[in-house]
Tab-separated table of C-alpha atoms in Angstrom:
chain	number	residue	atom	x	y	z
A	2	UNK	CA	110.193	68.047	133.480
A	3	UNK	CA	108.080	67.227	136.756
A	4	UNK	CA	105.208	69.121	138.274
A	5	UNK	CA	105.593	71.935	140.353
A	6	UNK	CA	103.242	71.634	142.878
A	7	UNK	CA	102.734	74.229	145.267
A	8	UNK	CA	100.670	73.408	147.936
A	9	UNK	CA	101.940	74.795	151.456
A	10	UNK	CA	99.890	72.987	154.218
A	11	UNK	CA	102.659	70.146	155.269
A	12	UNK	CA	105.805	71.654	156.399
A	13	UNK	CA	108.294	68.941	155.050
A	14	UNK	CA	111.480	69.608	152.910
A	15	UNK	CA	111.506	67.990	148.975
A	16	UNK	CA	112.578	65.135	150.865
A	17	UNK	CA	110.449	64.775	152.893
A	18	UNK	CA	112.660	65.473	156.003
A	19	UNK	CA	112.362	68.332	158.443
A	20	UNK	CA	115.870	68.597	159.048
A	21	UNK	CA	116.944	70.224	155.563
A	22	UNK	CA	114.639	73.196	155.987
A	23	UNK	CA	114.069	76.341	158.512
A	24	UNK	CA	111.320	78.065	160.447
A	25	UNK	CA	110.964	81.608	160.624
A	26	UNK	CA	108.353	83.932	161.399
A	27	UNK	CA	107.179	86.712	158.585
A	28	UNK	CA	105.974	90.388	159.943
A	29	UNK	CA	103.072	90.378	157.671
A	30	UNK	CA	101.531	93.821	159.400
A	31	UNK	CA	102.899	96.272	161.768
A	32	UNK	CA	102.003	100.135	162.696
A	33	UNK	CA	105.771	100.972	161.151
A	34	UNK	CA	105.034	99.728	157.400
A	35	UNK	CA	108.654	99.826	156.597
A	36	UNK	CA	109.300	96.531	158.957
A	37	UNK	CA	106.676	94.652	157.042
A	38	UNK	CA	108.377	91.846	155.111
A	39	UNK	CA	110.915	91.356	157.868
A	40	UNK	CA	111.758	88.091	159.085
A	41	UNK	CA	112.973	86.285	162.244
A	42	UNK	CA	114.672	83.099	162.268
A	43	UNK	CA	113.319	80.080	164.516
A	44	UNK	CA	116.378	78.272	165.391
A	45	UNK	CA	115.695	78.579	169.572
A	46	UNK	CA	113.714	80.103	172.738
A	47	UNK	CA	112.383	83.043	171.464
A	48	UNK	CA	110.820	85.866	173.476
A	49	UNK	CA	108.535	88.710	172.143
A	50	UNK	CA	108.214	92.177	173.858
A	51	UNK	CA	109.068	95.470	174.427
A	52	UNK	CA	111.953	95.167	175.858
A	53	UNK	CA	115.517	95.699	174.078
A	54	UNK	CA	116.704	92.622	172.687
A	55	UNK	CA	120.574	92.275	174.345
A	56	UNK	CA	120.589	88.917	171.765
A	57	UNK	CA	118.879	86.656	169.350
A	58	UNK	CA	116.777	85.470	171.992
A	59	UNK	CA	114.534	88.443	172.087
A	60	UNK	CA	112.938	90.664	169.414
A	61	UNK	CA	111.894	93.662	170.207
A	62	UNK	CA	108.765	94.850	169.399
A	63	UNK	CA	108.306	99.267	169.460
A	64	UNK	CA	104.160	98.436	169.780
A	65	UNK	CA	102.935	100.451	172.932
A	66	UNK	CA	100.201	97.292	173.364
A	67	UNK	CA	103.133	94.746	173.621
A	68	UNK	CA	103.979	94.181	176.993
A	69	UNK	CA	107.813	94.201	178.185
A	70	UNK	CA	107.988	90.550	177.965
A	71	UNK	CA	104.914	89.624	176.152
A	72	UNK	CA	104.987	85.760	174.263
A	73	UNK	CA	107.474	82.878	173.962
A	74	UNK	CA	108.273	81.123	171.226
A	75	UNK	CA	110.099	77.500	172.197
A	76	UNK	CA	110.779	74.145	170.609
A	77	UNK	CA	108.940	71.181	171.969
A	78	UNK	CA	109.055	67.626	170.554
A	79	UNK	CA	106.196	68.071	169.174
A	80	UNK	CA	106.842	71.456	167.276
A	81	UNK	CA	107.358	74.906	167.960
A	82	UNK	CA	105.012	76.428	171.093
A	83	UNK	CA	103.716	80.011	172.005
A	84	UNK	CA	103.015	80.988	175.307
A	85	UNK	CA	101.779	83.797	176.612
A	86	UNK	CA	104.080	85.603	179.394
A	87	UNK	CA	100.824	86.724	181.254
A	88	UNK	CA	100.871	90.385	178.859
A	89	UNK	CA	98.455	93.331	179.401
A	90	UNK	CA	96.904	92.681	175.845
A	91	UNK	CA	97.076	88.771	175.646
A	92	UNK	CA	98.630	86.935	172.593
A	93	UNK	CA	96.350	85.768	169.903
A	94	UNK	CA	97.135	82.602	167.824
A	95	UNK	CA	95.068	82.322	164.384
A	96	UNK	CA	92.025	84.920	165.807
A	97	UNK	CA	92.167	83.343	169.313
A	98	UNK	CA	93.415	84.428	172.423
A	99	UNK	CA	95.888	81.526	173.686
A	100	UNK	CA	98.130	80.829	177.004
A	101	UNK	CA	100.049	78.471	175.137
A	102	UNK	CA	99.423	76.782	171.925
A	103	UNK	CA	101.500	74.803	168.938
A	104	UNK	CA	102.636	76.743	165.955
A	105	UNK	CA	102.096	74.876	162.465
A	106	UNK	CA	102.849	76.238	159.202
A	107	UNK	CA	100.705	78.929	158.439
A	108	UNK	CA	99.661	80.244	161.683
A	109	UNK	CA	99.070	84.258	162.267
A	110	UNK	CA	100.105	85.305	165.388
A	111	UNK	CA	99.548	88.704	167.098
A	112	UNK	CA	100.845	90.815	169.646
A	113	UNK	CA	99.699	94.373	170.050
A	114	UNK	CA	99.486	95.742	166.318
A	115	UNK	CA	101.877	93.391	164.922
A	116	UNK	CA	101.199	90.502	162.826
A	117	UNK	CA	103.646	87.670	162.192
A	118	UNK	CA	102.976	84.133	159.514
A	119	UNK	CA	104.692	81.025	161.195
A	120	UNK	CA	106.413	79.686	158.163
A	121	UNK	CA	108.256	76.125	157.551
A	122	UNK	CA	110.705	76.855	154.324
A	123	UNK	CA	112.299	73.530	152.811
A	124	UNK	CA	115.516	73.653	151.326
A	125	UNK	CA	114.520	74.304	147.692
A	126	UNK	CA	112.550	77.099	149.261
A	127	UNK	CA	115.415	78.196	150.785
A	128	UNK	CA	117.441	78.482	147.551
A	129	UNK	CA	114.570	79.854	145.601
A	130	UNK	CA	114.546	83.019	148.035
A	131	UNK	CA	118.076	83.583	146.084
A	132	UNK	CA	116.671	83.830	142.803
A	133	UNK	CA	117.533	87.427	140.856
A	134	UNK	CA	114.896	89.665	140.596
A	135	UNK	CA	115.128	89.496	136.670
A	136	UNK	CA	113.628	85.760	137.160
A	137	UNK	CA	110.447	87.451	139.461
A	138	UNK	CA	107.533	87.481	137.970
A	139	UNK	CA	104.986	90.520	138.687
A	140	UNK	CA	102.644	88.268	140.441
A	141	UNK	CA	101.902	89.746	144.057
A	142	UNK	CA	103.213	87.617	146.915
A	143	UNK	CA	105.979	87.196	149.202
A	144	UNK	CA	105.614	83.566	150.662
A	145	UNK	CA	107.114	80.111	149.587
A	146	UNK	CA	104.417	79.087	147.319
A	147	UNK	CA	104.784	81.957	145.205
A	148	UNK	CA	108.629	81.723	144.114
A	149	UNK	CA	107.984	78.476	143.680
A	150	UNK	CA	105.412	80.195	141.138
A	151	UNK	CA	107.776	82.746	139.569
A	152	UNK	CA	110.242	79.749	139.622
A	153	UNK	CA	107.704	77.004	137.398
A	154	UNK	CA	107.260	80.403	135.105
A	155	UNK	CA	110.657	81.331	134.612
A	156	UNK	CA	111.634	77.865	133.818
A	157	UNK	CA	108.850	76.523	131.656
A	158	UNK	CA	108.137	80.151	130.145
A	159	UNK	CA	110.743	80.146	127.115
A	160	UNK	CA	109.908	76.544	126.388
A	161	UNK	CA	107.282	75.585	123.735
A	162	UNK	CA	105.772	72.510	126.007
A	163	UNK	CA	101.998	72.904	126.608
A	164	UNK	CA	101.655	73.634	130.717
A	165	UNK	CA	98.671	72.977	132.745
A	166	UNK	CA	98.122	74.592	135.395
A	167	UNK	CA	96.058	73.563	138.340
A	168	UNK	CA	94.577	74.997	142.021
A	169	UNK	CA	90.669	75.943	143.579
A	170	UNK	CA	88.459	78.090	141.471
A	171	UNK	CA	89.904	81.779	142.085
A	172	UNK	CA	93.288	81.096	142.990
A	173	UNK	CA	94.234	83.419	139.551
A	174	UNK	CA	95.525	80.575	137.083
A	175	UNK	CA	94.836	83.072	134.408
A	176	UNK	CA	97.587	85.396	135.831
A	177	UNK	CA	99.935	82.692	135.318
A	178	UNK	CA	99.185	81.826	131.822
A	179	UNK	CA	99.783	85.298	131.337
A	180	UNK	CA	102.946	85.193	133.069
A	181	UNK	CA	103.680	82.092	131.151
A	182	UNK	CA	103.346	84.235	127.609
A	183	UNK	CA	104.846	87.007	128.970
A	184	UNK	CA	108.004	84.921	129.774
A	185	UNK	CA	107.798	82.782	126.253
A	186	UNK	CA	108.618	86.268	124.187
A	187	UNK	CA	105.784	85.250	121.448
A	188	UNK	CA	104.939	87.719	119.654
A	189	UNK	CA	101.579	86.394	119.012
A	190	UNK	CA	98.567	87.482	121.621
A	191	UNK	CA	96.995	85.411	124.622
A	192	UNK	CA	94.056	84.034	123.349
A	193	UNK	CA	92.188	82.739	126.525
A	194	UNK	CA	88.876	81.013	126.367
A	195	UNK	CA	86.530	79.026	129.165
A	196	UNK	CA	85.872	75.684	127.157
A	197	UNK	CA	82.835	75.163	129.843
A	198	UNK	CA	81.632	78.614	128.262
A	199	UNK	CA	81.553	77.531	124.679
A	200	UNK	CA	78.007	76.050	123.520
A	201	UNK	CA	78.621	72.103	122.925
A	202	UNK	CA	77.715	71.787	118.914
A	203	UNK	CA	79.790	74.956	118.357
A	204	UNK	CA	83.098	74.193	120.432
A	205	UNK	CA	85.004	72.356	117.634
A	206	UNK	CA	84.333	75.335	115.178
A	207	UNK	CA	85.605	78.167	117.915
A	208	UNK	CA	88.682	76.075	118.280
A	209	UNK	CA	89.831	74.835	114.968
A	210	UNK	CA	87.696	76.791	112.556
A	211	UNK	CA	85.312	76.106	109.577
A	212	UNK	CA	85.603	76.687	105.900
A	213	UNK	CA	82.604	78.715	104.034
A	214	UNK	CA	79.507	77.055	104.293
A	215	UNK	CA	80.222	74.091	106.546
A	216	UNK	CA	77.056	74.774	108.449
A	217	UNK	CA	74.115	76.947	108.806
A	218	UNK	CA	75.316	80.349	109.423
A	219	UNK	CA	78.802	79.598	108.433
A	220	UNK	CA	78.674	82.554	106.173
A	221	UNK	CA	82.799	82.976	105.663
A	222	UNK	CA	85.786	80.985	106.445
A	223	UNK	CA	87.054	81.219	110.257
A	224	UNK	CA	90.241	80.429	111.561
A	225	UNK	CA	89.091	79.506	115.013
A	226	UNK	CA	90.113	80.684	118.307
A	227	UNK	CA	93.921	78.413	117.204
A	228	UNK	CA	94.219	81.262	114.243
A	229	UNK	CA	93.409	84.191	116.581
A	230	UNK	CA	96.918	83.117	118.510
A	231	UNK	CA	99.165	82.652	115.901
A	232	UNK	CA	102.487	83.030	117.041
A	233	UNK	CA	100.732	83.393	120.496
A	234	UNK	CA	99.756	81.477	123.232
A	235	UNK	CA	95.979	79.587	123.620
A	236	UNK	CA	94.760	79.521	127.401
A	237	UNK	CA	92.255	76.855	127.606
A	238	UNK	CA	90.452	77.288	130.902
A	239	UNK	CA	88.384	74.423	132.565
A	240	UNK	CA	89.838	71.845	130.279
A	241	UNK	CA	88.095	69.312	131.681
A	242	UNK	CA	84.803	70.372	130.547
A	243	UNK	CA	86.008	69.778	126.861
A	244	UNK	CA	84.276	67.031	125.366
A	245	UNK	CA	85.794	63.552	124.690
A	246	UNK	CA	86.026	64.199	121.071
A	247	UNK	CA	87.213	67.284	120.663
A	248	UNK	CA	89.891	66.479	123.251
A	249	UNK	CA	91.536	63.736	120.918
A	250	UNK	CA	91.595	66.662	118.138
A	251	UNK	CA	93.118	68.557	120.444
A	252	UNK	CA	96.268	65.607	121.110
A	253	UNK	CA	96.332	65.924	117.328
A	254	UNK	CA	96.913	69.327	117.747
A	255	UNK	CA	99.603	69.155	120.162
A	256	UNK	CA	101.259	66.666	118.976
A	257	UNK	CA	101.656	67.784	115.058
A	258	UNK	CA	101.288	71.849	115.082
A	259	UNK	CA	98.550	71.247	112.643
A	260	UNK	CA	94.694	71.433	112.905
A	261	UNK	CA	91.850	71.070	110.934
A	262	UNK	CA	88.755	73.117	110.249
A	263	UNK	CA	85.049	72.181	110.446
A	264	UNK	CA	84.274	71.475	106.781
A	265	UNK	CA	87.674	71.656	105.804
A	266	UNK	CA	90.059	68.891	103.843
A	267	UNK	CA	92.984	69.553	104.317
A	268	UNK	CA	94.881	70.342	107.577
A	269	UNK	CA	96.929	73.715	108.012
A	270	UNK	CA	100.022	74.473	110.097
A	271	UNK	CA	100.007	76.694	113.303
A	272	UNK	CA	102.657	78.363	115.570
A	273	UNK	CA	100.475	78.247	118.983
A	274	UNK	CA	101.776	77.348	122.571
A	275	UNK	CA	99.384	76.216	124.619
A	276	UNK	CA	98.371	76.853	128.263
A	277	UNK	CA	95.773	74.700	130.014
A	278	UNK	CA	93.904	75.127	133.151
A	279	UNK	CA	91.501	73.448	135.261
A	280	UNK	CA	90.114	73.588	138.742
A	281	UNK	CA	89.564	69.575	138.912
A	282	UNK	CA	91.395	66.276	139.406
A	283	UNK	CA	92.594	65.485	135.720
A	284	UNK	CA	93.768	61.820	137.232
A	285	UNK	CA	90.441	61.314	138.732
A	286	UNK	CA	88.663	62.390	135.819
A	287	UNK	CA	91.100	59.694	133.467
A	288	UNK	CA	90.559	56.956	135.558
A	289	UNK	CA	86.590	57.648	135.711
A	290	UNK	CA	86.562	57.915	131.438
A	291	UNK	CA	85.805	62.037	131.114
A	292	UNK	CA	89.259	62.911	129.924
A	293	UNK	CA	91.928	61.027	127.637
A	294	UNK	CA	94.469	59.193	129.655
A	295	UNK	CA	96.786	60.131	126.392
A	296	UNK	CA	95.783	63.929	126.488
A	297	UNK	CA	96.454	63.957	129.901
A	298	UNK	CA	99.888	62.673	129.791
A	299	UNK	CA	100.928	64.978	126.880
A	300	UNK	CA	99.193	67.997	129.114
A	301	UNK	CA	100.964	67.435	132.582
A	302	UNK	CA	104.486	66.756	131.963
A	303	UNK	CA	104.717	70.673	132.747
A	304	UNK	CA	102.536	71.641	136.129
A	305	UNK	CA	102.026	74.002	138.170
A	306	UNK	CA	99.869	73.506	141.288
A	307	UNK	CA	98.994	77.203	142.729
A	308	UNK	CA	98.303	76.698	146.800
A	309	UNK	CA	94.553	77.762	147.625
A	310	UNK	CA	94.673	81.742	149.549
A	311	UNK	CA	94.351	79.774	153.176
A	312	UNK	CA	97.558	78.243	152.852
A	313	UNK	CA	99.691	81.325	151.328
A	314	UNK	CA	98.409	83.890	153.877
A	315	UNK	CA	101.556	85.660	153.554
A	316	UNK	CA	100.618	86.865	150.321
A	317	UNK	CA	96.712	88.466	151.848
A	318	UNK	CA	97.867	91.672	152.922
A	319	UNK	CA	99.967	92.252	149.698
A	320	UNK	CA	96.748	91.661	147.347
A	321	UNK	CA	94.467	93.237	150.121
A	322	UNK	CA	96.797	96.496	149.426
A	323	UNK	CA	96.810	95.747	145.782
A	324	UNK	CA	92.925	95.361	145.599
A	325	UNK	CA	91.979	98.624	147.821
A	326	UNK	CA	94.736	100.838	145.574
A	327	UNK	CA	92.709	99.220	142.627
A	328	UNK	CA	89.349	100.464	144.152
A	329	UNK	CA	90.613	103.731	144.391
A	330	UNK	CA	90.916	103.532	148.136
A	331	UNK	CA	93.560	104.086	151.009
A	332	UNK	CA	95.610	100.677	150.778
A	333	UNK	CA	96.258	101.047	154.518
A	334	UNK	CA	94.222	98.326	156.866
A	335	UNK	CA	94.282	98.546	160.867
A	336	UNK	CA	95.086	95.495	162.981
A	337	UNK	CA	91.886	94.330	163.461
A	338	UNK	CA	90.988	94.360	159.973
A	339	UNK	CA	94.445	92.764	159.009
A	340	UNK	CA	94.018	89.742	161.728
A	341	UNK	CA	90.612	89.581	160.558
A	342	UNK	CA	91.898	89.126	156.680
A	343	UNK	CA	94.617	86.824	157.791
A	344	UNK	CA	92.092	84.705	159.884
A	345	UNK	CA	89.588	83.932	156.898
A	346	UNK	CA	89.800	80.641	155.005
A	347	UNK	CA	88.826	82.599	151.544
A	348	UNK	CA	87.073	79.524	150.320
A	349	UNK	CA	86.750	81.103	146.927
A	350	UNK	CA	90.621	82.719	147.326
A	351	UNK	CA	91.737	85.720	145.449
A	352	UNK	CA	88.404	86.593	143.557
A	353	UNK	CA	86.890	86.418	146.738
A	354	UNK	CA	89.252	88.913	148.342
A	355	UNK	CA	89.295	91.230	145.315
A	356	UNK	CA	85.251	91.367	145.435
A	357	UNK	CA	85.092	91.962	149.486
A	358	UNK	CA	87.844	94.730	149.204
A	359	UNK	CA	86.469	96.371	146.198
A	360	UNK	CA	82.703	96.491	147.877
A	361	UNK	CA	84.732	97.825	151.441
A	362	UNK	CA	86.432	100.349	149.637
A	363	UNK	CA	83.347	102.202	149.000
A	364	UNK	CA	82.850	102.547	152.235
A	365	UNK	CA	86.188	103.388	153.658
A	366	UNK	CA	86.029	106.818	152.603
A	367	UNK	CA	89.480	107.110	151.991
A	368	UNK	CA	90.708	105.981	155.656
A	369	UNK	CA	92.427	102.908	156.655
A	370	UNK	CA	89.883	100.001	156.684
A	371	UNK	CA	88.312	99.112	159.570
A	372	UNK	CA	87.237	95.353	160.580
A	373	UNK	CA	83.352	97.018	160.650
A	374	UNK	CA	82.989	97.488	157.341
A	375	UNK	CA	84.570	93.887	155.835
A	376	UNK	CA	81.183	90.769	155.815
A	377	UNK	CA	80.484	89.450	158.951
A	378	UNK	CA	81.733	86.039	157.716
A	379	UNK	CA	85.140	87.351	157.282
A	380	UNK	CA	85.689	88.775	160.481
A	381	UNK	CA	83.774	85.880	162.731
A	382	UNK	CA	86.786	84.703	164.153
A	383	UNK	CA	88.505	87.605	165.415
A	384	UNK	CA	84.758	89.050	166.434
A	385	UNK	CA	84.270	85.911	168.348
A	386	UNK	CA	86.813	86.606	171.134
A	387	UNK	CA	85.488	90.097	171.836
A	388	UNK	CA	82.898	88.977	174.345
A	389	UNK	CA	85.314	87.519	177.030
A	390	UNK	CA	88.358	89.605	176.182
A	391	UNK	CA	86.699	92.462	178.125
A	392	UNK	CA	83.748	94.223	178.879
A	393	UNK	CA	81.478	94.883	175.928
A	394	UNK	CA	81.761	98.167	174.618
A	395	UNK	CA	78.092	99.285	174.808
A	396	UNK	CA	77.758	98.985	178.387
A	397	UNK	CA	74.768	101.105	179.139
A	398	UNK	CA	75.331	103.571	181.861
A	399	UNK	CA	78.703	104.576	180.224
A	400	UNK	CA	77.088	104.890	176.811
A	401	UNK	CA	74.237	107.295	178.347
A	402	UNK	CA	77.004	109.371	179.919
A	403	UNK	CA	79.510	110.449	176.909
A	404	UNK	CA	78.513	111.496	173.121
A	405	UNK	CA	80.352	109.079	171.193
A	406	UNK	CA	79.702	111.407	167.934
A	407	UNK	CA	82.237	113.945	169.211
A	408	UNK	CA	85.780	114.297	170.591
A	409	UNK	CA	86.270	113.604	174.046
A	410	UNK	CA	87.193	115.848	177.267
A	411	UNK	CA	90.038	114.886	179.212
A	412	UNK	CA	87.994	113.508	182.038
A	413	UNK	CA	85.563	111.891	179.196
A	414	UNK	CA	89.227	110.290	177.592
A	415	UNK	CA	90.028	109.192	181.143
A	416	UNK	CA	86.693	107.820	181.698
A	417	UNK	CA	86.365	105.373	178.979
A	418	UNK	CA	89.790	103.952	179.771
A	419	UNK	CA	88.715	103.595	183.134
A	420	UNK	CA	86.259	101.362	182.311
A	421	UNK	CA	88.360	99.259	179.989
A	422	UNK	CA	90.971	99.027	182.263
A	423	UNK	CA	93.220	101.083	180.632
A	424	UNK	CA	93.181	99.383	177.027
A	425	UNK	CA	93.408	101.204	174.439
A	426	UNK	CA	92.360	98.746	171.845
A	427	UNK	CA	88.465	98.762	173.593
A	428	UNK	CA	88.172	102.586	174.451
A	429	UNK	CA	89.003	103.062	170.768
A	430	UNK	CA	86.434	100.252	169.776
A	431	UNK	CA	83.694	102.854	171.918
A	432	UNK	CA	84.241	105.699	169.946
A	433	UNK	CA	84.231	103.703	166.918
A	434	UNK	CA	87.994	104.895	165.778
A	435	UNK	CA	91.430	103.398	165.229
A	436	UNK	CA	93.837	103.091	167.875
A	437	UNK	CA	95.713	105.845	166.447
A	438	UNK	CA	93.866	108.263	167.066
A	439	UNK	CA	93.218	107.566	170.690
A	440	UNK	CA	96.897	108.267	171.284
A	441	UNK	CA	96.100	111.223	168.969
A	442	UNK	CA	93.400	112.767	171.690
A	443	UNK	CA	95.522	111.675	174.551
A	444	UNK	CA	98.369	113.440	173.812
A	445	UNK	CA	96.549	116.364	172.790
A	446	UNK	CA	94.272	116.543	176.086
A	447	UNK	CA	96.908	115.740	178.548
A	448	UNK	CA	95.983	112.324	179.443
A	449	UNK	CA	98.346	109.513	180.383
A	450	UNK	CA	97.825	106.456	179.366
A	451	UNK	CA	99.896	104.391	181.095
A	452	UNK	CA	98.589	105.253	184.423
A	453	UNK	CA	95.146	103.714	183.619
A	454	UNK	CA	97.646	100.449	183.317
């Protein structure tokens, strides 16, 4: 069995040709939640808007900030181009505001309130998005990269091979060792341990055990950390931080289900599968002399890759949602916040996102999240077009004129979106609220928007 690697960024087919896949663009985020997930095949000219689509060259889009005929989505030879149709609200490609721009694989692009992932699915893709839902793991996602995930688990899971798994510090390669026992049907426990976290003159000991007396402080026999997950599975984390010499104990241990305690003479049997992880290059590290070229053959005849966040952005709203539920917050997010969390390169991926959601949360006070309360590094790209979209919002004489700390009048309402020249997007920036409930005080006070259009 091969690796499974699952790395998204180049849009290429197992073959390596073009031709044998699709493109399609994923809803990721719209005001209707019930159209998330949805997805629109690339196949030719494609235009965006309002208005109703007669035939597969149009999708329609119910977003009052989507113009009638907002964006175009056509095939060039170099790829697949957007261009904005000169709309009200402009089209934004990957936090920017664009009049035309190429679409790779991966790219967020928004008009009005809705958020769509440009995605290039090869052919095994393609057949892995038939899989039955008895084969799905519980891991959250809804991209490529992660059936090819649920995939590597539901294939390798029964087996007794050791897997490694690999990807960036955070991408969760815990969650799929847990998958990974989950799917084996051991009755045994998950055992994991950090090998980086054990202290050096005590790691041989945690793993394999001592007998009475073998050193000081060895006060009773231990069975080591191998014992603990009998008839269970051992996830070694940051298995390339294990010394040279314990790793050619543990290629004993691999290869003859038996191990051997510190102090001990005789070597004793054990039922463990074992799951290894690590956040480097395992070749590098063979061909520079930190890690056995023999363990490391024995270790990755069973792989899985897991893509970094940046290049599975499909699956950041679903764990955003996931993570604020978790805090004990609203799981809802408004545009802004969504393009904003789309946008962001998560250099530290999924542990990132949990910890900036989880400190957010406490501040949401049980309303959707708003870009304002996420770190300024997360939203600097979408914040970064706000100066020459339109005027600023804090524009002096209008500021000095209306209490932003209380609901507007009508002729306050009509004001504001006089000044922003009729968009709805800024005069709800102003009084520091969601879109929503702008329409909320214009239909209540009589005003109509579209005339300020």
């Amino acid at each position: 069995m091969g690796a499974v690697t699952l790395a998204s960024t180049v849009p290429r087919g197992l073959d390596g040709d073009e031709g044998s896949g699709a493109w399609r663009l994923l809803l990721v985020h719209a005001p209707d939640v019930g159209a998330v997930g949805r997805s629109t095949p690339l196949v030719g000219p494609l235009i965006l808007g309002r208005e109703p689509a007669a035939d597969e060259s149009r999708l329609e889009i119910a977003d009052p900030e989507v113009s009638r005929s907002h964006a175009a989505l056509e095939r060039s030879d170099e790829g697949w181009l957007v261009r904005d149709l000169e709309s009200r609200n402009g089209t934004f490609l990957d936090g920017a505001r664009i009049t035309e721009a190429p679409i790779a694989h991966g790219s967020v692009l928004r008009v009005g309130d809705h958020l769509f992932v440009a995605q290039y699915l090869s052919a095994f893709d393609l057949e892995l998005m038939l899989m039955p839902p008895e084969k799905r793991s519980s891991l959250i996602g809804r991209g490529a990269a992660m059936l090819r995930v649920w995939w590597a688990i539901a294939m390798y899971g029964p087996s007794a091979l050791p897997v490694l798994v690999g990807g960036e510090t955070g991408v969760g390669k815990e969650l799929v060792a847990t998958e990974l026992h989950r799917a084996s049907g051991r009755e045994g426990e998950l055992v994991p341990v950090n090998c980086a976290a054990l202290p050096a003159n005590l790691v041989e000991s945690e793993l394999f055990g001592h007998a009475k007396g073998a050193f000081t402080g060895a006060s009773a026999k231990s069975e080591g950390l191998f014992g603990c997950a009998a008839a269970g599975t051992l996830f070694l984390d940051e298995i390339g931080e294990m010394p040279l010499e314990l790793q050619a104990k543990l290629l004993r241990a691999l290869a003859t289900g038996e191990v051997r305690g510190v102090g001990e003479t005789i070597s004793r049997r054990v039922d463990v599968r074992v799951v290894t992880a690590t956040n480097v290059d395992l070749q590098r590290a063979v061909e520079e002399g930190t890690f056995r070229a023999d363990l490391y053959s024995r270790l990755m005849a069973a792989t899985i890759v897991v893509a970094p966040l940046r290049e599975r952005r499909e699956d950041v709203l679903p764990l955003a949602a996931h993570f604020l539920e978790k805090a004990g917050a609203s799981p809802s997010v408004t545009a802004d916040t969504a393009e904003a969390l789309l946008t962001h390169d998560w250099p530290f991926n999924v542990r990132e996102l949990e910890q900036v959601l989880g400190a957010a949360a406490l501040r949401s006070k049980g309303e959707p999240l708003e870009r304002a309360l996420l770190p300024e590094a997360v939203r600097r790209r979408v914040d970064a077009r706000r100066p020459s979209a339109r005027p600023a919002a804090a524009k002096a004489p209008l500021a000095l004129r209306i209490n932003r700390e209380q609901t507007p009048t009508a002729d306050e309402l009509r004001e504001v979106l006089e000044h922003f020249g009729g968009s709805v997007a800024d005069a709800a920036r102003f009084f520091g609220k969601d879109r929503k409930q702008l329409y909320r005080w214009a239909e209540r006070l009589g005003v109509d928007l579209d005339a300020f259009r």
